[in-house]
CSV table of C-alpha atoms and ligand atoms in Angstrom, one decimal:
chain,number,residue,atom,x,y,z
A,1,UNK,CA,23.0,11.5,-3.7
A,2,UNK,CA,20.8,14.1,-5.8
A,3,UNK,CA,20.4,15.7,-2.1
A,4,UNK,CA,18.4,13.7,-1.0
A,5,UNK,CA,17.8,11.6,2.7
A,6,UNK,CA,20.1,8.6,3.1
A,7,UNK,CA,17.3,6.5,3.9
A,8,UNK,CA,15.0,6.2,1.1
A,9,UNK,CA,11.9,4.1,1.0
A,10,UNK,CA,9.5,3.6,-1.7
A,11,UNK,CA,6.1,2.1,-1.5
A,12,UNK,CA,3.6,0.8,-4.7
A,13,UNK,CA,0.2,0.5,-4.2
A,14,UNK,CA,-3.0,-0.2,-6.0
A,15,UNK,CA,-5.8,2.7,-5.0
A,16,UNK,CA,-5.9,6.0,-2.9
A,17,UNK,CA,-6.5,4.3,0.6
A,18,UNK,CA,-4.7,1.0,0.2
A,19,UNK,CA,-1.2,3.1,1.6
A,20,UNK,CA,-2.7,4.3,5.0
A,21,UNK,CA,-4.8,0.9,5.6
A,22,UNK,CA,-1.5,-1.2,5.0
A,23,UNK,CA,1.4,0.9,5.6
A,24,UNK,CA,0.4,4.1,7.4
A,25,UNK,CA,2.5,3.3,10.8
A,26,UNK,CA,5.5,2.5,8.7
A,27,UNK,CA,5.1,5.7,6.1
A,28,UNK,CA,4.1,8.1,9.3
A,29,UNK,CA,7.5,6.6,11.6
A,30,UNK,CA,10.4,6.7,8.9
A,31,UNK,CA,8.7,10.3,7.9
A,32,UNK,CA,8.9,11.5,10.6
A,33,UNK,CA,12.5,10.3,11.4
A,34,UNK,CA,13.7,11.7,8.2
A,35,UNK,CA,13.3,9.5,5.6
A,36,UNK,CA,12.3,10.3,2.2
A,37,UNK,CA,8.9,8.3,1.8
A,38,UNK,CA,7.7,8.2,-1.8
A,39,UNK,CA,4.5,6.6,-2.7
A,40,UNK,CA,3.2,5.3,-5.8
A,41,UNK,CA,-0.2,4.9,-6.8
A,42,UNK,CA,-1.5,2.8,-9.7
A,43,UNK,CA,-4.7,4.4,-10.1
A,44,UNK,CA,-7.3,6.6,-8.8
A,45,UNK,CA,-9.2,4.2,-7.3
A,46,UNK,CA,-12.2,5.7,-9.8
A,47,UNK,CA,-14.6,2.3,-9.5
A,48,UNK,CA,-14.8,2.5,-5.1
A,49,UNK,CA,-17.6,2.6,-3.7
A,50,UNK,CA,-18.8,5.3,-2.1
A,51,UNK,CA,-19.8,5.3,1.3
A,52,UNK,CA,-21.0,8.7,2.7
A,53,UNK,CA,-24.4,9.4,1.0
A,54,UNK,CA,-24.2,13.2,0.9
A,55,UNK,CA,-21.1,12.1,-2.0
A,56,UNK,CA,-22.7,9.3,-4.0
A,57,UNK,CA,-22.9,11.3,-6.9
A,58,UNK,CA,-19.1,11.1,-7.4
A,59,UNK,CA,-19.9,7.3,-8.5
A,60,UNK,CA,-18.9,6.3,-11.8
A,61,UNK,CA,-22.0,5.1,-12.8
A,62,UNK,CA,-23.3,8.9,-12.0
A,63,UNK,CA,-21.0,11.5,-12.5
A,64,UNK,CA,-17.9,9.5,-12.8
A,65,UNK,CA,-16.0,11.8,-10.9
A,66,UNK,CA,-14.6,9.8,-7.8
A,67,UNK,CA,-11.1,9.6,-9.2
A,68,UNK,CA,-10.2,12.9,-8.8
A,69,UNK,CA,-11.9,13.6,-5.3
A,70,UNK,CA,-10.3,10.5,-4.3
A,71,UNK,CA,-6.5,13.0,-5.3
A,72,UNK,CA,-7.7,15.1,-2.8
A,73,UNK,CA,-8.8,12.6,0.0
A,74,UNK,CA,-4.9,11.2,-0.7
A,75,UNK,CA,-3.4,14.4,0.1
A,76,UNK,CA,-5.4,14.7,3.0
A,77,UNK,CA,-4.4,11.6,4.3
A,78,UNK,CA,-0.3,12.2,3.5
A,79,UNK,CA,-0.6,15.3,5.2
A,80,UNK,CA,-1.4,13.2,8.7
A,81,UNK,CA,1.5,10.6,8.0
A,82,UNK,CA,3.7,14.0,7.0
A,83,UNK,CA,4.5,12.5,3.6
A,84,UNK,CA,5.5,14.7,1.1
A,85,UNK,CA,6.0,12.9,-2.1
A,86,UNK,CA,3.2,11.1,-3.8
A,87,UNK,CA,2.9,10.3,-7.2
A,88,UNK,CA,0.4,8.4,-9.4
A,89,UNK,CA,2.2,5.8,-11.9
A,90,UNK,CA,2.2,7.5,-14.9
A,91,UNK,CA,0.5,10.8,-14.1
A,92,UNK,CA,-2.7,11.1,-12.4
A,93,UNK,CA,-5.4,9.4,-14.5
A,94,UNK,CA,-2.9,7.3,-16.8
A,95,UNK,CA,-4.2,4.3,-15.2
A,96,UNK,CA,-7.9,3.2,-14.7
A,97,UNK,CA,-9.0,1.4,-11.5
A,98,UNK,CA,-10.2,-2.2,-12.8
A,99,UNK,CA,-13.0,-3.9,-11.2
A,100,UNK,CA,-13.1,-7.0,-8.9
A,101,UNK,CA,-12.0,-10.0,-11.0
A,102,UNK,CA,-14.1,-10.6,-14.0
A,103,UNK,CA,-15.7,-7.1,-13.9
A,104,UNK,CA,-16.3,-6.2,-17.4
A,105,UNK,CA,-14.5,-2.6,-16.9
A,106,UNK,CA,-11.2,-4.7,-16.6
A,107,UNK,CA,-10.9,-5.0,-20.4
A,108,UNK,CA,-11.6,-1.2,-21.0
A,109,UNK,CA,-8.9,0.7,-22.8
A,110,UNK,CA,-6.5,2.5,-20.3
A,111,UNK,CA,-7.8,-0.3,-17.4
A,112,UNK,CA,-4.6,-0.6,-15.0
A,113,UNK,CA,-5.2,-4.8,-15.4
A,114,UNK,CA,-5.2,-4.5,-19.0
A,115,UNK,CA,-2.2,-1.8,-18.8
A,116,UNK,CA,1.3,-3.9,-20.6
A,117,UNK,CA,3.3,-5.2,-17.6
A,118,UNK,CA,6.6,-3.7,-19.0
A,119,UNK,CA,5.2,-0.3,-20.1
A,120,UNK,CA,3.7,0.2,-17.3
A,121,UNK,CA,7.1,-0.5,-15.5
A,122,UNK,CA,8.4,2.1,-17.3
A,123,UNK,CA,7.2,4.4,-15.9
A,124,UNK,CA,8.0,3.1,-12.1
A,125,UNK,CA,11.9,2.6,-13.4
A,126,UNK,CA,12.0,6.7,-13.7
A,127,UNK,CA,10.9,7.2,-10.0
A,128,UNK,CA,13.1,5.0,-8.8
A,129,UNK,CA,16.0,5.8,-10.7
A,130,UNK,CA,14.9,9.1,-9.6
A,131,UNK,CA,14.5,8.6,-5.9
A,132,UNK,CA,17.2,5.6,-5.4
A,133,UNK,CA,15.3,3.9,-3.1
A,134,UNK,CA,17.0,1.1,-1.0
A,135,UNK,CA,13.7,-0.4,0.7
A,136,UNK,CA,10.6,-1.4,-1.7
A,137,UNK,CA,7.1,-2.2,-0.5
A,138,UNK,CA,4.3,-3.6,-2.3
A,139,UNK,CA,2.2,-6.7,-2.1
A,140,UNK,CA,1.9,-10.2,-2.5
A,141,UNK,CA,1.7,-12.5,-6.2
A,142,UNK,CA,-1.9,-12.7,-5.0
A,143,UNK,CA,-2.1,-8.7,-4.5
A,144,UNK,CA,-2.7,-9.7,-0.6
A,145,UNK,CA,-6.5,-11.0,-1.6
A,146,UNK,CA,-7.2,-11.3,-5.2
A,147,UNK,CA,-7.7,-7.6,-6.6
A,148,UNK,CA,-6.5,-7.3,-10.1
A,149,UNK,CA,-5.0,-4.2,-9.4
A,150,UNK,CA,-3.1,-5.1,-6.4
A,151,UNK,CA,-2.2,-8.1,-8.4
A,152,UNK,CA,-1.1,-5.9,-11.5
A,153,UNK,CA,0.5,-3.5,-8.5
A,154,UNK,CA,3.1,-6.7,-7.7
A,155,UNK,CA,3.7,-7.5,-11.0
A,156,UNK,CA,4.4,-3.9,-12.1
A,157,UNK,CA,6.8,-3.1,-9.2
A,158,UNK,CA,8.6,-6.5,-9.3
A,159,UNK,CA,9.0,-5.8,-12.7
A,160,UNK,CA,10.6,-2.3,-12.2
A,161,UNK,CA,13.0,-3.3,-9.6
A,162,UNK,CA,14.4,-5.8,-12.0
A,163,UNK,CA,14.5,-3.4,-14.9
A,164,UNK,CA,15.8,0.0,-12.9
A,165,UNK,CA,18.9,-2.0,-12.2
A,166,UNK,CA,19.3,-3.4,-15.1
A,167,UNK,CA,22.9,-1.1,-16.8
A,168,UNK,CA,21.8,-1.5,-20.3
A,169,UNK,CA,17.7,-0.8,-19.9
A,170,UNK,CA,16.5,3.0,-21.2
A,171,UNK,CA,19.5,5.2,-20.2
A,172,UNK,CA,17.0,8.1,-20.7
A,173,UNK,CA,15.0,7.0,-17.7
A,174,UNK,CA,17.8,7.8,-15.2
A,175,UNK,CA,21.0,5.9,-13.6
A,176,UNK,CA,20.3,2.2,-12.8
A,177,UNK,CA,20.0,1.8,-9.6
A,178,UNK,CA,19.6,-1.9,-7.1
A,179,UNK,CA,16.8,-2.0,-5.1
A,180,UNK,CA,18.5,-3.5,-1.8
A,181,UNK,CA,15.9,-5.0,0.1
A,182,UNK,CA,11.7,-5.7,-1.4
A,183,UNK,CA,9.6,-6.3,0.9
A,184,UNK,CA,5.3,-7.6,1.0
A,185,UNK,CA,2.5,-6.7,3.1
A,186,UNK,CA,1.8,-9.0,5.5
A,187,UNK,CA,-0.5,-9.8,8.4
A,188,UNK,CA,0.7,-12.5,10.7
A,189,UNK,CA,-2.3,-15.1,11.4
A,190,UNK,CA,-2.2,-15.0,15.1
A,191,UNK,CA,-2.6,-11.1,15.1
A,192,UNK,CA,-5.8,-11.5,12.8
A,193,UNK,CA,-7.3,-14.1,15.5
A,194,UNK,CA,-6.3,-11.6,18.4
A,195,UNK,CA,-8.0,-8.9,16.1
A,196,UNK,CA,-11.0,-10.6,15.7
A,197,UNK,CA,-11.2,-12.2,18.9
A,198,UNK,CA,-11.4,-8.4,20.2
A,199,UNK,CA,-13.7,-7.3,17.5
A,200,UNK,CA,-16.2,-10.5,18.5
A,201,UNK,CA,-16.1,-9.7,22.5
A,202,UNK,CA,-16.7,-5.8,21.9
A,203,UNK,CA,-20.3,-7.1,20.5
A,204,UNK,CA,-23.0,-4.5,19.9
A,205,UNK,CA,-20.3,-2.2,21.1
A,206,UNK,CA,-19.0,-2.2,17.3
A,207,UNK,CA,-20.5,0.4,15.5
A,208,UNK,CA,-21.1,-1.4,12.2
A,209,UNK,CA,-23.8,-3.4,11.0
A,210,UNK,CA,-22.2,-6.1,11.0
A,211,UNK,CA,-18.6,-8.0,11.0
A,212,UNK,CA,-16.1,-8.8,8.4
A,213,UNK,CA,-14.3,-12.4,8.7
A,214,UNK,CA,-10.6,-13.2,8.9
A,215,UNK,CA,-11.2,-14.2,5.0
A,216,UNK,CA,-11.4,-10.0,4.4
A,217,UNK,CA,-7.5,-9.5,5.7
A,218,UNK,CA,-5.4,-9.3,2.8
A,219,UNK,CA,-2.0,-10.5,3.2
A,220,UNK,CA,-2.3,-13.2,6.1
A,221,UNK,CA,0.7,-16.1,6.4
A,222,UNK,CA,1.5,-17.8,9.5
A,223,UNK,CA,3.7,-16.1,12.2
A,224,UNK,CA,6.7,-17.5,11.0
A,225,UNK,CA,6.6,-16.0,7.4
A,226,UNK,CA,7.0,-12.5,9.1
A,227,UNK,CA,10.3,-10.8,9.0
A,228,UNK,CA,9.7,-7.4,9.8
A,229,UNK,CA,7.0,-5.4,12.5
A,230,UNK,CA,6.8,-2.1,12.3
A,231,UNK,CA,4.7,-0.2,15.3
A,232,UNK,CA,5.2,3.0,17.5
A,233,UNK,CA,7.9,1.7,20.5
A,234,UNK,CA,7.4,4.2,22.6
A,235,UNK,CA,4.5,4.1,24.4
A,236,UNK,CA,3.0,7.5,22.6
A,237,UNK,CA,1.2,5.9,19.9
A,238,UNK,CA,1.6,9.1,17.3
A,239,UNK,CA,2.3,7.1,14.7
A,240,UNK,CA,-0.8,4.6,15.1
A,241,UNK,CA,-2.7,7.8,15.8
A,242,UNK,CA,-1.6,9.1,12.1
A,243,UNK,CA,-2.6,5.9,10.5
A,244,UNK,CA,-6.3,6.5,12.2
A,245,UNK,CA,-6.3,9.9,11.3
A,246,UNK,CA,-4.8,9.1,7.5
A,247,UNK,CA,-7.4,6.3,6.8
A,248,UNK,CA,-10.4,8.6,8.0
A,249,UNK,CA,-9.1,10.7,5.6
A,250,UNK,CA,-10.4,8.3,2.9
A,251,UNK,CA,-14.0,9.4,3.8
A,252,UNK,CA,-15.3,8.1,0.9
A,253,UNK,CA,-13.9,4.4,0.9
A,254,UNK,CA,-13.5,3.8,4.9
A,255,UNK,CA,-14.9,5.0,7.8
A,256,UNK,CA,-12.8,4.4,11.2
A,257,UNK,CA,-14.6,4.0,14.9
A,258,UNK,CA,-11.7,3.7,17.9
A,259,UNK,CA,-10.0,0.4,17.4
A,260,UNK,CA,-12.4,-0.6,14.4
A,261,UNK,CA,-12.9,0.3,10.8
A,262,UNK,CA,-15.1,-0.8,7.9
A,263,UNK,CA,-14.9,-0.1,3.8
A,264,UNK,CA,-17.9,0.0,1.6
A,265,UNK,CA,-19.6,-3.1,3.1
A,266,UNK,CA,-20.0,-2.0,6.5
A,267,UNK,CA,-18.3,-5.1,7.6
A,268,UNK,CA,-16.2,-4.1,10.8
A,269,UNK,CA,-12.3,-5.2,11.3
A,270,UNK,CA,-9.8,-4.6,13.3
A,271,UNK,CA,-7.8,-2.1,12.7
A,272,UNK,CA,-3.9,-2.9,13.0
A,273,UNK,CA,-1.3,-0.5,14.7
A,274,UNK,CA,1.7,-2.3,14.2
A,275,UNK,CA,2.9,-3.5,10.6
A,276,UNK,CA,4.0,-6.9,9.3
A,277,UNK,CA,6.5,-7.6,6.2
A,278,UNK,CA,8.4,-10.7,4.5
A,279,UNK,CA,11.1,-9.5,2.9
A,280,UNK,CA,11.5,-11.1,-0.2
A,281,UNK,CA,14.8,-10.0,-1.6
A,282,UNK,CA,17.9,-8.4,-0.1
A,283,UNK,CA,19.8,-9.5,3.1
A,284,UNK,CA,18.0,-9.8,6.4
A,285,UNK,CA,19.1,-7.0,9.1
A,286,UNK,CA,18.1,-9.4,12.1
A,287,UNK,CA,19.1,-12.5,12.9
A,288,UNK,CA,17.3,-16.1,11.7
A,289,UNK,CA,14.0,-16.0,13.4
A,290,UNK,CA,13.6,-12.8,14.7
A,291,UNK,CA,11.5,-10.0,13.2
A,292,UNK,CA,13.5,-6.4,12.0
A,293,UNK,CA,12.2,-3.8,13.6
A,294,UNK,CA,13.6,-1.6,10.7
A,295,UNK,CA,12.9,-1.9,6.9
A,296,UNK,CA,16.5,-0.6,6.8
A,297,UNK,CA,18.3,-2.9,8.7
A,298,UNK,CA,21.3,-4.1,7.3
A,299,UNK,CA,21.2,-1.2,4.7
A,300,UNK,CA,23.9,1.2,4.6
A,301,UNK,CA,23.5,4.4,2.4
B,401,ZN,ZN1,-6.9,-1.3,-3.3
């Protein structure tokens, strides 16, 4: 259809950065096997903080101009997963990053948390009426840990699946068109104790200042909640190595040491190289019990 891959997977996220930190084995592995990987991102991420001194300037309480230098550090980091096609919702800057919950900015005209659930739906109903996906990602009710615009993220793509494939919603905006299978971001609980566990015994060996706690991972249910693990299976690790190389490309918002990373606070975690889901709508491709090892399983073109 339209030319386009058979497999096509499309993943909503919040910020530049929150792509490659959650999903940047998954996005680098069904790229590189051909799939067409589209991303969409709510905002600029213009509120981060910014980490490397040498750029604190780009702040928005000094120039104000992190939101565009944070296009370019997304570009950079598609280029190591070998995505192509990344969008922001909307058009760059339609959206404004929000603020942690009860952040004053949140109110502020053009904020992506005060944005109207259905207009900014909208916008998502073209690109996927567009790209046809069969497989959507994005997060939890929660947004994985609270963020209004991860929360506003969910809400937004839940949302658009229900109105792209809805016959009688804006004909202008494309074909309708059935999302097969949604899926959220997960991390299993038992792979946040092993991370941590690791993180504890390397000691001064981290090179943060200090440690994050399990409480930092967004996303965490028990085991049995996952449905889907996504990691290199062949012993090569390229695609964990993308992930590395994709969130280092996020200089300003994370900076990556071997097995370890930390954002603004300087708070080490682990960092994860295989990738957890619970799908939440659509068939299962495995078996009750046992994970998919494909986001397409079950899914024919
Ligand atoms: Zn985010």
């Amino acid at each position: 259809m339209n030319g386009l891959p058979a497999r096509r997977l499309l993943l909503v996220h919040a910020h530049p950065d929150d792509e490659s930190i959650n999903n940047g084995v998954t996005m680098a592995k069904y790229a590189a096997e051909g799939a067409h990987v589209a991303l969409v991102t709510c905002t600029l991420g213009e509120e981060g903080e910014v980490i490397p001194p040498a750029l604190a300037h780009l702040a928005p309480d000094r120039d104000d101009t992190l939101g565009p230098y944070r296009v370019g550090e997304l570009a950079a980091a598609m280029k190591e997963l070998g995505v192509t096609d990344h969008r922001f919702l909307g058009g760059p800057g339609r959206f404004r990053d929000s603020g942690m919950m009860g952040a004053e900015q949140n109110h502020r005209p053009g904020a992506f948390w005060a944005a109207d659930v259905d207009e900014a739906a909208a916008h998502l109903v073209e690109v996927i009426r567009e790209l046809r996906p069969q497989v959507l990602v994005t997060y939890d009710p929660d947004g994985g840990y609270g963020h209004p615009d991860h929360i506003q993220a969910h809400r937004v793509a839940t949302r658009a699946v229900e109105l792209a494939a809805e016959p009688s919603y804006r004909r202008d905006l494309g074909e309708p068109h059935e999302v097969r299978k949604v899926y959220w971001n997960r991390v299993p609980r038992s792979v946040v104790d092993e991370g941590f566990a690791r993180l504890r015994a390397a000691g001064t060996a981290v090179p943060f200042p200090g440690v994050a706690t399990e409480r930092d991972v967004p996303g965490v249910v028990p085991d049995e909640r996952i449905t889907a693990e996504i990691g290199d299976e062949d012993g090569r690790d390229a695609f964990a190595r993308a992930k590395a190389a994709a969130m280092r490309a996020h200089a300003t918002q994370v900076a990556v040491d071997g097995p370890f990373f930390a954002l603004s606070n300087d708070l080490a975690q682990p960092l994860f190289v295989r990738e957890y889901y619970e799908l939440v709508a659509g068939e299962p491709g495995a078996p009750a019990g046992e994970r998919e090892r494909d986001l397409f399983a079950g899914v024919s073109a």
